[in-house]
Coordinates of C-alpha atoms in Angstrom, one line a residue:
Chain N
M140 CA 0.5 0.3 0.1
N141 CA 1.0 3.3 -0.9
V142 CA 1.3 5.3 2.4
A143 CA 3.5 8.7 0.5
A144 CA 2.2 11.0 0.7
K145 CA -0.8 12.0 -1.8
T146 CA -0.2 13.7 -4.4
K147 CA -2.1 14.7 -7.9
P148 CA -3.9 11.8 -9.4
Q149 CA -2.7 10.7 -13.2
Y150 CA -5.4 10.7 -15.3
D151 CA -5.8 8.9 -18.7
P152 CA -3.1 10.1 -21.2
E153 CA -4.8 9.0 -24.8
F154 CA -8.2 10.9 -23.4
T155 CA -7.9 14.2 -25.0
A156 CA -5.5 13.4 -28.0
N157 CA -8.3 10.6 -28.5
V158 CA -11.7 13.4 -28.0
I159 CA -10.1 15.8 -31.1
N160 CA -8.4 13.1 -33.6
A161 CA -12.4 12.2 -33.2
T162 CA -13.1 15.0 -35.5
G163 CA -14.0 14.2 -39.3
P164 CA -12.1 14.0 -42.3
N165 CA -14.4 16.4 -44.3
S166 CA -14.7 18.6 -41.4
N167 CA -13.6 22.4 -42.3
P168 CA -9.9 23.1 -41.0
R169 CA -10.6 26.3 -39.3
V170 CA -13.0 24.6 -37.7
A171 CA -11.6 21.7 -36.6
Q172 CA -8.3 23.7 -35.7
V173 CA -10.7 26.1 -33.4
V174 CA -12.7 23.8 -32.1
G175 CA -9.4 21.2 -31.6
S176 CA -7.3 24.3 -29.2
L177 CA -10.6 24.4 -27.4
I178 CA -11.1 21.5 -26.2
Q179 CA -7.1 20.8 -25.3
H180 CA -8.1 24.0 -22.7
L181 CA -10.5 23.7 -21.9
H182 CA -9.4 19.5 -20.5
D183 CA -6.2 21.1 -19.9
F184 CA -8.0 23.3 -17.5
A185 CA -10.2 20.8 -15.8
R186 CA -6.9 18.8 -14.8
D187 CA -4.8 21.5 -13.6
V188 CA -7.9 22.0 -11.3
D189 CA -9.4 18.7 -10.4
L190 CA -12.7 19.5 -12.1
T191 CA -15.4 18.0 -9.6
V192 CA -18.7 17.1 -11.1
D193 CA -20.8 19.1 -9.5
E194 CA -18.5 21.6 -10.3
W195 CA -18.2 21.8 -13.5
M196 CA -22.6 21.1 -13.8
M197 CA -22.7 24.7 -11.4
G198 CA -21.0 26.4 -14.5
V199 CA -23.1 23.8 -17.1
N200 CA -26.1 25.6 -14.4
K201 CA -25.1 29.4 -15.1
I202 CA -23.8 28.7 -19.2
N203 CA -27.9 27.8 -19.7
R204 CA -29.5 30.3 -17.3
A205 CA -27.4 33.3 -19.3
G206 CA -29.0 32.0 -22.5
Q207 CA -32.7 31.6 -20.8
M208 CA -31.7 34.9 -19.6
S209 CA -30.6 36.5 -23.2
N210 CA -33.1 38.4 -25.9
K211 CA -33.2 41.3 -28.0
Q212 CA -32.2 43.4 -25.4
R213 CA -29.9 41.3 -23.5
N214 CA -26.5 39.5 -24.0
E215 CA -26.0 37.6 -21.8
G216 CA -23.2 35.0 -23.5
Q217 CA -21.3 38.1 -24.1
L218 CA -21.2 40.0 -21.1
L219 CA -20.4 36.9 -19.0
C220 CA -17.3 36.9 -21.7
D221 CA -17.2 40.3 -21.2
V222 CA -16.2 40.4 -17.6
I223 CA -13.8 37.6 -18.1
G224 CA -11.9 40.2 -20.1
L225 CA -13.0 37.5 -23.8
E226 CA -13.7 40.3 -25.6
S227 CA -10.9 42.4 -24.8
L228 CA -8.8 39.4 -26.1
V229 CA -10.7 38.7 -29.1
D230 CA -10.6 42.7 -29.6
E231 CA -7.5 42.8 -29.7
I232 CA -6.3 39.4 -31.5
T233 CA -9.0 40.5 -34.9
N234 CA -7.2 43.9 -34.9
K235 CA -3.3 42.9 -34.5
Q236 CA -4.5 40.9 -37.6
L237 CA -6.2 43.3 -39.7
I238 CA -3.8 46.2 -39.2
G239 CA -0.7 45.0 -38.7
A240 CA 2.2 46.8 -36.8
D241 CA 4.0 49.2 -39.6
Y242 CA 2.1 52.6 -38.1
E243 CA 0.2 53.2 -35.3
A244 CA -3.8 53.4 -36.2
T245 CA -6.4 54.6 -32.7
K246 CA -6.5 51.4 -30.7
T247 CA -9.9 49.6 -30.8
A248 CA -11.8 48.3 -27.8
I249 CA -15.0 46.5 -27.2
L250 CA -18.6 47.0 -28.8
G251 CA -20.1 46.5 -26.0
P252 CA -23.6 45.4 -26.3
F253 CA -25.9 48.6 -26.4
F254 CA -25.0 49.8 -30.5
R255 CA -28.4 50.1 -32.7
H256 CA -27.9 50.4 -36.6
D257 CA -30.1 52.1 -37.6
T258 CA -28.4 55.8 -35.8
P259 CA -29.8 58.1 -38.7
S260 CA -27.6 59.9 -40.3
T261 CA -26.4 64.1 -39.0
T262 CA -25.2 67.0 -39.7
K263 CA -22.6 69.0 -38.0
N264 CA -21.6 70.0 -34.8
T265 CA -25.3 68.6 -34.3
S266 CA -26.4 68.6 -30.3
I267 CA -26.8 64.5 -30.2
I268 CA -28.8 65.5 -26.7
K269 CA -32.6 64.8 -26.7
T270 CA -33.5 64.8 -23.5
M271 CA -31.4 66.7 -21.6
P272 CA -30.5 65.6 -17.4
K273 CA -30.6 67.8 -15.3
D274 CA -26.7 66.9 -13.8
G275 CA -25.6 66.9 -18.3
E276 CA -22.4 68.8 -18.7
V277 CA -23.1 69.5 -22.1
T278 CA -19.4 69.0 -24.5
Y279 CA -17.5 70.2 -27.3
M280 CA -16.5 66.9 -29.1
H281 CA -14.8 67.3 -32.0
G282 CA -11.9 65.7 -34.1
I283 CA -10.0 65.1 -37.1
V284 CA -9.6 62.2 -39.0
R285 CA -6.3 60.5 -40.5
D286 CA -4.8 58.2 -42.3
A287 CA -2.5 56.2 -40.4
A288 CA 0.4 56.1 -42.7
T289 CA 0.3 59.4 -44.7
S290 CA -1.3 61.1 -41.4
A291 CA -3.8 63.3 -44.5
P292 CA -7.4 64.3 -43.1
I293 CA -9.8 61.6 -44.2
K294 CA -12.3 62.9 -46.2
G295 CA -16.6 61.0 -45.8
I296 CA -15.1 58.0 -42.7
T297 CA -18.8 58.3 -40.8
I298 CA -18.5 58.6 -37.4
D299 CA -20.8 56.4 -35.2
I300 CA -20.5 58.5 -31.0
W301 CA -23.3 56.5 -28.1
Q302 CA -23.6 57.3 -24.6
C303 CA -25.2 56.2 -22.1
S304 CA -27.2 59.4 -20.4
T305 CA -26.0 60.4 -16.0
N306 CA -28.5 57.5 -14.9
G307 CA -26.0 54.9 -16.4
L308 CA -29.0 54.1 -19.6
Y309 CA -28.4 54.1 -22.7
E310 CA -31.6 54.9 -24.3
Q311 CA -33.0 51.8 -24.8
Q312 CA -32.5 50.7 -21.0
D313 CA -35.0 53.6 -20.9
P314 CA -38.1 54.8 -21.9
D315 CA -37.7 58.5 -20.7
Q316 CA -35.1 58.9 -23.1
A317 CA -36.2 59.5 -26.1
E318 CA -35.0 57.3 -29.5
F319 CA -31.7 57.4 -30.3
N320 CA -31.0 60.4 -27.7
L321 CA -27.3 60.5 -26.9
R322 CA -26.6 58.6 -30.1
G323 CA -25.6 60.0 -34.0
K324 CA -23.6 59.2 -37.3
F325 CA -21.6 61.8 -38.6
T326 CA -19.6 62.2 -41.8
T327 CA -15.6 63.5 -41.7
D328 CA -15.5 67.0 -44.3
E329 CA -13.2 67.8 -46.4
N330 CA -10.9 68.7 -43.8
G331 CA -11.2 65.4 -42.3
Y332 CA -13.6 67.0 -39.2
Y333 CA -16.0 66.2 -37.0
G334 CA -17.8 67.7 -34.7
L335 CA -20.7 67.9 -31.9
Y336 CA -22.5 68.2 -29.1
C337 CA -22.7 65.7 -25.7
L338 CA -22.6 64.4 -22.6
R339 CA -19.4 64.3 -20.6
P340 CA -19.8 60.2 -19.6
V341 CA -20.9 58.7 -16.0
P342 CA -19.6 55.2 -14.8
Y343 CA -21.9 52.9 -14.9
P344 CA -22.2 49.5 -14.2
V345 CA -23.0 46.5 -16.1
P346 CA -26.5 44.6 -16.0
D347 CA -26.0 42.5 -12.5
D348 CA -29.0 41.2 -12.3
G349 CA -27.6 37.6 -14.3
P350 CA -24.7 34.7 -14.4
A351 CA -22.4 37.7 -14.7
G352 CA -23.2 40.0 -12.3
E353 CA -23.5 36.1 -9.9
L354 CA -19.4 35.2 -11.0
L355 CA -18.7 39.6 -10.1
Q356 CA -19.9 38.7 -6.4
L357 CA -18.6 35.2 -6.6
L358 CA -14.9 36.4 -7.2
D359 CA -15.8 39.7 -5.5
R360 CA -15.3 42.6 -7.9
H361 CA -17.8 45.6 -8.6
P362 CA -19.6 45.6 -12.0
Y363 CA -18.7 49.7 -13.2
R364 CA -17.9 50.3 -16.4
P365 CA -15.3 54.0 -16.1
A366 CA -17.2 56.8 -17.7
H367 CA -16.6 55.9 -21.9
I368 CA -18.5 57.3 -24.5
H369 CA -18.2 55.3 -27.7
I370 CA -17.2 55.4 -31.3
I371 CA -17.3 53.3 -34.6
A372 CA -14.9 55.1 -37.5
G373 CA -14.7 53.5 -40.4
S374 CA -15.4 54.0 -44.5
D375 CA -15.2 51.7 -47.6
M376 CA -11.8 52.6 -48.0
Y377 CA -10.3 52.1 -43.9
T378 CA -10.5 49.3 -41.9
P379 CA -13.9 49.9 -39.6
L380 CA -12.7 51.1 -36.2
T381 CA -14.5 50.2 -33.4
T382 CA -13.4 51.9 -29.6
Q383 CA -14.2 53.4 -26.2
I384 CA -13.0 56.6 -24.9
F385 CA -12.8 57.2 -21.4
D386 CA -12.9 60.6 -19.0
R387 CA -9.2 60.3 -17.1
T388 CA -10.9 61.5 -14.1
S389 CA -13.5 58.3 -13.9
K390 CA -13.6 55.9 -11.3
Y391 CA -13.6 52.8 -12.4
R392 CA -10.6 53.8 -14.4
D393 CA -7.8 51.6 -13.7
N394 CA -10.5 48.9 -12.9
D395 CA -13.6 48.7 -15.5
S396 CA -15.4 45.8 -14.7
V397 CA -14.3 44.4 -18.7
F398 CA -10.9 45.8 -19.2
A399 CA -11.6 47.3 -22.3
V400 CA -9.6 50.3 -21.1
K401 CA -6.4 51.7 -22.7
D402 CA -4.0 54.9 -22.1
D403 CA -4.0 56.0 -25.9
L404 CA -8.3 55.4 -25.5
V405 CA -7.8 57.5 -22.4
V406 CA -8.8 61.5 -22.8
D407 CA -9.1 65.0 -21.2
F408 CA -12.3 66.7 -20.3
E409 CA -11.4 70.5 -20.5
P410 CA -13.6 73.9 -19.8
I411 CA -14.3 75.5 -22.9
Q412 CA -14.6 78.8 -23.4
G413 CA -16.3 81.7 -25.3
N414 CA -19.2 78.9 -26.9
P415 CA -22.8 79.6 -24.9
K416 CA -23.3 75.5 -26.2
A417 CA -21.0 73.5 -23.9
T418 CA -19.3 74.3 -21.0
L419 CA -15.7 71.6 -21.2
E420 CA -14.7 70.4 -24.9
L421 CA -13.3 67.0 -25.6
V422 CA -10.7 66.9 -28.7
Y423 CA -10.4 63.8 -30.0
D424 CA -9.0 62.8 -33.6
I425 CA -9.1 59.3 -34.2
R426 CA -6.5 57.8 -37.1
L427 CA -7.2 55.4 -39.2
A428 CA -5.7 52.0 -41.6
K429 CA -6.2 51.5 -45.1
K430 CA -8.3 49.4 -46.2
D431 CA -5.4 46.0 -47.8
K432 CA -7.2 46.9 -50.8
Chain O
M194 CA 9.6 48.7 -42.2
N195 CA 9.6 45.1 -41.7
V196 CA 9.6 42.7 -45.4
A197 CA 9.6 40.3 -43.1
A198 CA 7.4 36.7 -43.5
K199 CA 4.1 37.7 -40.9
T200 CA 4.6 36.4 -37.9
K201 CA 2.0 35.0 -35.2
P202 CA 1.2 38.5 -32.9
Q203 CA 1.9 39.8 -29.7
Y204 CA -0.5 40.5 -28.1
D205 CA -0.4 43.1 -24.3
P206 CA 1.9 40.1 -22.3
E207 CA -0.3 41.6 -19.0
F208 CA -4.0 41.7 -19.6
T209 CA -4.7 38.3 -18.5
A210 CA -3.1 38.7 -15.0
N211 CA -4.4 41.8 -14.6
V212 CA -8.0 39.8 -15.6
I213 CA -6.6 36.8 -12.9
N214 CA -5.9 39.9 -9.9
A215 CA -9.2 41.5 -10.4
T216 CA -10.7 38.8 -8.2
G217 CA -10.4 40.0 -4.6
P218 CA -9.7 39.9 -1.2
N219 CA -13.1 38.0 -0.3
S220 CA -13.5 35.4 -3.1
N221 CA -13.8 31.6 -1.7
P222 CA -10.1 30.5 -2.4
R223 CA -11.4 28.0 -4.7
V224 CA -13.4 29.6 -6.5
A225 CA -10.9 32.3 -7.0
Q226 CA -8.4 28.7 -8.4
V227 CA -11.1 27.5 -10.4
V228 CA -12.1 30.9 -12.5
G229 CA -8.6 31.8 -12.3
S230 CA -7.4 28.9 -14.0
L231 CA -10.4 28.8 -16.8
I232 CA -9.2 32.5 -18.1
Q233 CA -6.1 31.6 -18.0
H234 CA -6.6 28.6 -20.6
L235 CA -9.5 30.3 -22.3
H236 CA -7.7 33.1 -23.2
D237 CA -4.5 30.7 -24.0
F238 CA -6.6 29.2 -26.0
A239 CA -8.0 32.5 -28.4
R240 CA -4.6 33.5 -28.5
D241 CA -3.6 30.1 -29.6
V242 CA -5.3 30.1 -32.7
D243 CA -5.9 33.6 -33.1
L244 CA -10.1 33.4 -32.5
T245 CA -11.1 36.6 -34.3
V246 CA -14.7 38.8 -33.2
D247 CA -16.6 36.9 -35.6
E248 CA -15.2 33.0 -34.4
W249 CA -16.1 34.3 -30.7
M250 CA -19.6 35.8 -31.2
M251 CA -20.6 32.1 -33.0
G252 CA -19.6 30.6 -29.8
V253 CA -21.6 33.2 -27.8
N254 CA -24.1 32.3 -29.5
K255 CA -24.0 28.9 -29.6
I256 CA -23.6 28.9 -26.2
N257 CA -26.8 31.1 -26.2
R258 CA -29.1 29.0 -27.9
A259 CA -28.0 25.8 -25.6
G260 CA -29.1 27.3 -22.5
Q261 CA -32.7 28.8 -24.3
M262 CA -33.1 25.2 -26.0
S263 CA -32.6 23.5 -22.3
N264 CA -35.9 22.8 -20.1
K265 CA -36.8 20.1 -16.9
Q266 CA -36.1 17.5 -20.1
R267 CA -33.1 18.4 -22.2
N268 CA -30.3 19.9 -20.9
E269 CA -28.6 21.6 -24.2
G270 CA -25.4 22.6 -22.9
Q271 CA -24.7 19.2 -20.5
L272 CA -25.2 18.2 -24.0
L273 CA -22.0 20.4 -25.6
C274 CA -20.0 19.4 -23.0
D275 CA -20.6 15.7 -23.3
V276 CA -20.0 16.2 -26.3
I277 CA -16.5 17.7 -26.4
G278 CA -15.5 14.7 -23.4
L279 CA -15.3 17.6 -20.6
E280 CA -18.7 15.3 -18.9
S281 CA -16.4 12.1 -18.9
L282 CA -13.2 13.4 -17.9
V283 CA -14.6 14.8 -15.0
D284 CA -16.3 12.5 -14.1
E285 CA -12.6 10.2 -14.2
I286 CA -11.1 13.6 -12.3
T287 CA -13.5 13.1 -9.4
N288 CA -14.5 9.5 -9.0
K289 CA -10.0 9.3 -8.8
Q290 CA -10.4 11.6 -6.1
L291 CA -12.8 9.8 -3.6
I292 CA -11.7 6.7 -3.9
G293 CA -8.0 6.7 -4.3
A294 CA -5.3 3.9 -6.8
D295 CA -5.3 0.9 -3.4
Y296 CA -7.5 -1.5 -5.3
E297 CA -9.5 -1.8 -7.8
A298 CA -13.4 -0.5 -7.4
T299 CA -15.3 -1.0 -10.9
K300 CA -15.2 2.5 -13.2
T301 CA -17.6 4.8 -13.2
A302 CA -19.3 6.3 -16.6
I303 CA -20.8 10.0 -17.1
L304 CA -24.4 10.3 -14.7
G305 CA -26.4 11.4 -18.0
P306 CA -29.4 13.7 -18.7
F307 CA -32.0 10.9 -18.3
F308 CA -31.6 9.2 -14.6
R309 CA -34.6 9.6 -12.6
H310 CA -34.3 9.7 -8.6
D311 CA -37.8 8.6 -8.8
T312 CA -37.7 4.9 -9.9
P313 CA -39.7 2.9 -7.8
S314 CA -37.9 0.2 -5.5
T315 CA -38.8 -3.5 -7.0
T316 CA -38.6 -6.9 -5.9
K317 CA -35.4 -8.8 -7.1
N318 CA -35.2 -11.5 -10.6
T319 CA -38.8 -8.6 -10.9
S320 CA -38.4 -8.1 -14.9
I321 CA -38.2 -4.0 -15.7
I322 CA -39.6 -4.5 -19.4
K323 CA -42.9 -2.7 -19.4
T324 CA -43.8 -2.4 -22.0
M325 CA -42.6 -5.2 -24.9
P326 CA -41.2 -4.2 -27.6
K327 CA -41.0 -6.7 -31.1
D328 CA -37.3 -6.8 -31.7
G329 CA -36.5 -7.0 -28.1
E330 CA -34.0 -9.2 -26.9
V331 CA -34.5 -10.7 -22.9
T332 CA -31.9 -10.3 -20.8
Y333 CA -31.4 -12.0 -17.3
M334 CA -28.3 -10.1 -15.9
H335 CA -26.7 -10.7 -12.6
G336 CA -24.6 -10.2 -10.6
I337 CA -22.2 -9.7 -7.1
V338 CA -21.6 -6.6 -5.6
R339 CA -18.6 -6.8 -4.1
D340 CA -16.1 -5.0 -1.4
A341 CA -13.1 -3.1 -3.8
A342 CA -10.6 -3.7 -0.4
T343 CA -11.7 -7.1 0.6
S344 CA -13.8 -8.8 -1.9
A345 CA -16.8 -9.7 0.0
P346 CA -19.8 -9.7 -1.0
I347 CA -22.0 -6.9 0.4
K348 CA -26.0 -7.0 1.3
G349 CA -28.5 -3.7 1.0
I350 CA -26.7 -1.8 -1.8
T351 CA -29.2 -0.1 -4.0
I352 CA -29.0 -0.5 -7.9
D353 CA -30.7 1.8 -10.1
I354 CA -30.7 0.7 -13.6
W355 CA -32.6 1.9 -16.8
Q356 CA -32.4 0.9 -20.6
C357 CA -33.5 2.5 -24.2
S358 CA -36.4 0.8 -25.6
T359 CA -35.5 -0.4 -28.7
N360 CA -36.8 2.5 -30.1
G361 CA -33.6 4.4 -29.2
L362 CA -36.2 6.6 -27.1
Y363 CA -36.5 5.9 -23.5
E364 CA -39.8 6.3 -22.1
Q365 CA -39.9 10.0 -21.0
Q366 CA -39.3 10.7 -24.7
D367 CA -41.7 8.5 -25.8
P368 CA -45.4 8.7 -25.3
D369 CA -46.1 4.8 -25.8
Q370 CA -44.1 3.4 -24.0
A371 CA -45.2 2.8 -19.8
E372 CA -44.2 4.7 -17.5
F373 CA -41.2 3.3 -15.1
N374 CA -40.1 1.2 -18.7
L375 CA -36.9 -0.2 -18.5
R376 CA -36.5 1.5 -14.9
G377 CA -35.8 -0.5 -11.7
K378 CA -34.3 0.1 -8.3
F379 CA -32.7 -3.1 -6.7
T380 CA -31.0 -4.3 -3.8
T381 CA -29.2 -6.9 -2.9
D382 CA -29.8 -10.2 -1.0
E383 CA -26.9 -11.4 2.2
N384 CA -25.0 -13.2 -1.0
G385 CA -24.9 -9.5 -2.2
Y386 CA -26.7 -11.2 -5.8
Y387 CA -28.2 -8.6 -8.0
G388 CA -31.2 -9.7 -10.7
L389 CA -33.2 -8.5 -13.0
Y390 CA -34.5 -8.9 -16.8
C391 CA -34.2 -6.2 -19.3
L392 CA -34.1 -5.8 -22.9
R393 CA -30.5 -6.3 -25.3
P394 CA -29.5 -2.7 -25.4
V395 CA -29.2 -0.7 -29.0
P396 CA -27.4 2.4 -30.1
Y397 CA -28.6 6.1 -30.4
P398 CA -28.1 8.8 -30.8
V399 CA -27.5 12.3 -28.6
P400 CA -30.1 14.6 -29.8
D401 CA -28.6 16.7 -32.1
D402 CA -30.9 19.4 -33.3
G403 CA -29.3 21.9 -31.4
P404 CA -25.7 24.2 -31.3
A405 CA -24.1 20.2 -29.6
G406 CA -25.6 18.7 -32.7
E407 CA -24.5 21.6 -35.2
L408 CA -21.3 21.4 -33.2
L409 CA -21.1 17.1 -34.5
Q410 CA -21.9 18.3 -38.2
L411 CA -19.0 21.2 -38.1
L412 CA -16.5 18.3 -36.7
D413 CA -17.8 15.8 -39.3
R414 CA -18.9 13.9 -36.5
H415 CA -22.2 11.7 -36.5
P416 CA -23.5 11.5 -33.2
Y417 CA -24.5 7.9 -31.3
R418 CA -23.8 6.1 -29.1
P419 CA -22.8 2.4 -28.7
A420 CA -25.5 -0.3 -26.4
H421 CA -25.0 0.3 -22.6
I422 CA -27.2 -0.1 -20.2
H423 CA -26.7 2.7 -16.9
I424 CA -26.6 2.0 -13.5
I425 CA -26.3 4.0 -10.1
A426 CA -25.2 0.8 -7.2
G427 CA -24.3 2.6 -3.9
S428 CA -25.2 2.7 0.1
D429 CA -25.0 4.8 3.4
M430 CA -22.0 3.0 3.8
Y431 CA -20.5 2.6 0.1
T432 CA -19.3 5.5 -2.4
P433 CA -22.6 5.7 -5.2
L434 CA -20.8 4.0 -8.3
T435 CA -22.3 5.5 -11.2
T436 CA -21.6 3.5 -14.9
Q437 CA -22.6 3.0 -18.0
I438 CA -22.1 -1.3 -19.5
F439 CA -21.2 -1.6 -23.1
D440 CA -22.2 -4.0 -25.7
R441 CA -18.6 -6.0 -26.4
T442 CA -20.6 -6.2 -30.4
S443 CA -22.5 -2.7 -30.8
K444 CA -21.8 -0.3 -33.1
Y445 CA -19.8 2.2 -31.8
R446 CA -17.8 0.5 -29.2
D447 CA -14.7 2.0 -30.6
N448 CA -16.2 6.1 -30.9
D449 CA -18.6 7.2 -28.4
S450 CA -19.9 10.5 -30.1
V451 CA -20.0 11.3 -26.1
F452 CA -16.7 9.6 -24.9
A453 CA -18.2 6.8 -22.3
V454 CA -16.3 3.7 -22.7
K455 CA -13.4 1.7 -20.8
D456 CA -12.3 -0.8 -21.7
D457 CA -13.9 -2.4 -18.3
L458 CA -17.4 -1.2 -18.5
V459 CA -17.1 -4.1 -21.9
V460 CA -19.6 -7.0 -21.1
D461 CA -20.8 -9.5 -23.7
F462 CA -24.8 -11.6 -24.0
E463 CA -24.8 -14.7 -23.7
P464 CA -27.2 -17.0 -25.2
I465 CA -29.0 -18.7 -22.1
Q466 CA -30.2 -22.0 -21.9
G467 CA -32.7 -24.1 -19.1
N468 CA -34.2 -19.9 -18.4
P469 CA -37.7 -19.8 -19.8
K470 CA -37.9 -16.4 -19.6
A471 CA -35.0 -15.3 -21.5
T472 CA -32.8 -15.5 -24.4
L473 CA -29.7 -13.6 -23.2
E474 CA -27.4 -13.7 -19.9
L475 CA -25.5 -11.0 -18.9
V476 CA -23.3 -12.1 -15.9
Y477 CA -22.0 -8.7 -13.7
D478 CA -19.7 -7.7 -10.4
I479 CA -20.1 -5.3 -9.4
R480 CA -17.3 -3.4 -7.0
L481 CA -18.2 -1.0 -5.0
A482 CA -15.7 1.2 -2.4
K483 CA -15.5 2.5 1.0
K484 CA -16.8 5.6 2.2
D485 CA -13.5 6.7 3.8
K486 CA -16.2 7.5 7.0

């Protein structure tokens, strides 16, 4: 009888290879590669922590409940990925691959679940504030969009901007906000200029009444995101950039619950002089990478 | 400008550590360990295959749909894990940990989704066939339950047995089968004996009309399980054993869609002489590990 100190159990060393090798010859090679790697890493995870049946079943239940909670307004599976940094990581991976490393385009950040494809186009220097909150600080946001390789200003770039109101809710979450409140779609002029009036953003919690919220609680973490404004910029000629810009002074800037903050995306809201429409100014230039062809 | 051949992109080397280190000091240590390892392995997976946003979102959608499809009769999240071998792996891990390695108990196999907790108790040598299919082959299944350490027969072990009918359906899936058809709960007598009449099992496909079925198709794999009978055996004194036994002659024995077959669990159905109630005999002894205390 073995009386040595208990060592880590040894599991069937061929099991994972057998599962991966069950993939048939007619599988798409990329599918076979991705799923094969996922199987390897999930099995390694289970062995590394000696995952029990009960623990695994708790995970299955969380995932099933995330799906049951998801609908057109809410994607809980995505949110579960977001709070473990997975969306930020695949965003970084995708954009490194798209753009290459020869020059610096504006950094990307995750899309998040609140983008609307149907925001109407607006003329330059319009306000996107349709429902003004009492504590809103109006900001004149503007900048020049440039080609990342040549620094030349680019005309005709479409810029989608969206943000939540000072109560932390996006318009589709809040019956008291007008439709398309705090959303606008602009086009750069011949000088590459875009400009609009928006609110100074505020921090807000991601929805924390589902499995993602439970996970945050289990990990002793808060659900808050630092104050940010969402941007998508692009055109037929330029790779669309999806990003977020973050207020330097915002709480949670150093511990975003979904890990989207990058140093290059931190911006300054400054007092503005001589503009009766706004109390703050935000200057933000954007550098876009040209599409390969 | 770098004109060398394209190399693998380098991603932020601190990102994963930052996500794991966001876990707060009041998190349960086991939760922090398990989730931390899951984050590490999922991030490593994403980097290993350069996972794109679109590919990740396809995965999120599959998981959300698995949850939406799950209910009391069906657990699609579990089935997704099963077809990538994860339930079989955590079953092996859990049982290695419970039992230790000083002696050989009967090997375990996954529970699967068709067990019922409420099967009524039956006396020995009863038939569990309540609805006889035309092509059924009646089998006299019996054996002795022994202590894995001493080989002594054990009295009073509860044995739950369940199987599908020859159409590949369990009774709760099939309105044409009587309730509790092909389910029985037995207790070993003073000689450790259990015995019953059941059907020779047949192969059947796991439900393949959801995300798990789509995954099998993407991987160019079939959904079939080899012919098997489910067993749970245990008592207050003996660690409950959940297992399945597989017909040696069954199709798919070497490529079970959920990877549950182990060599020790393969059994032989033999012609029987002099028993008017059955045409086949299956002798299957079980070795149980005593609980630690």
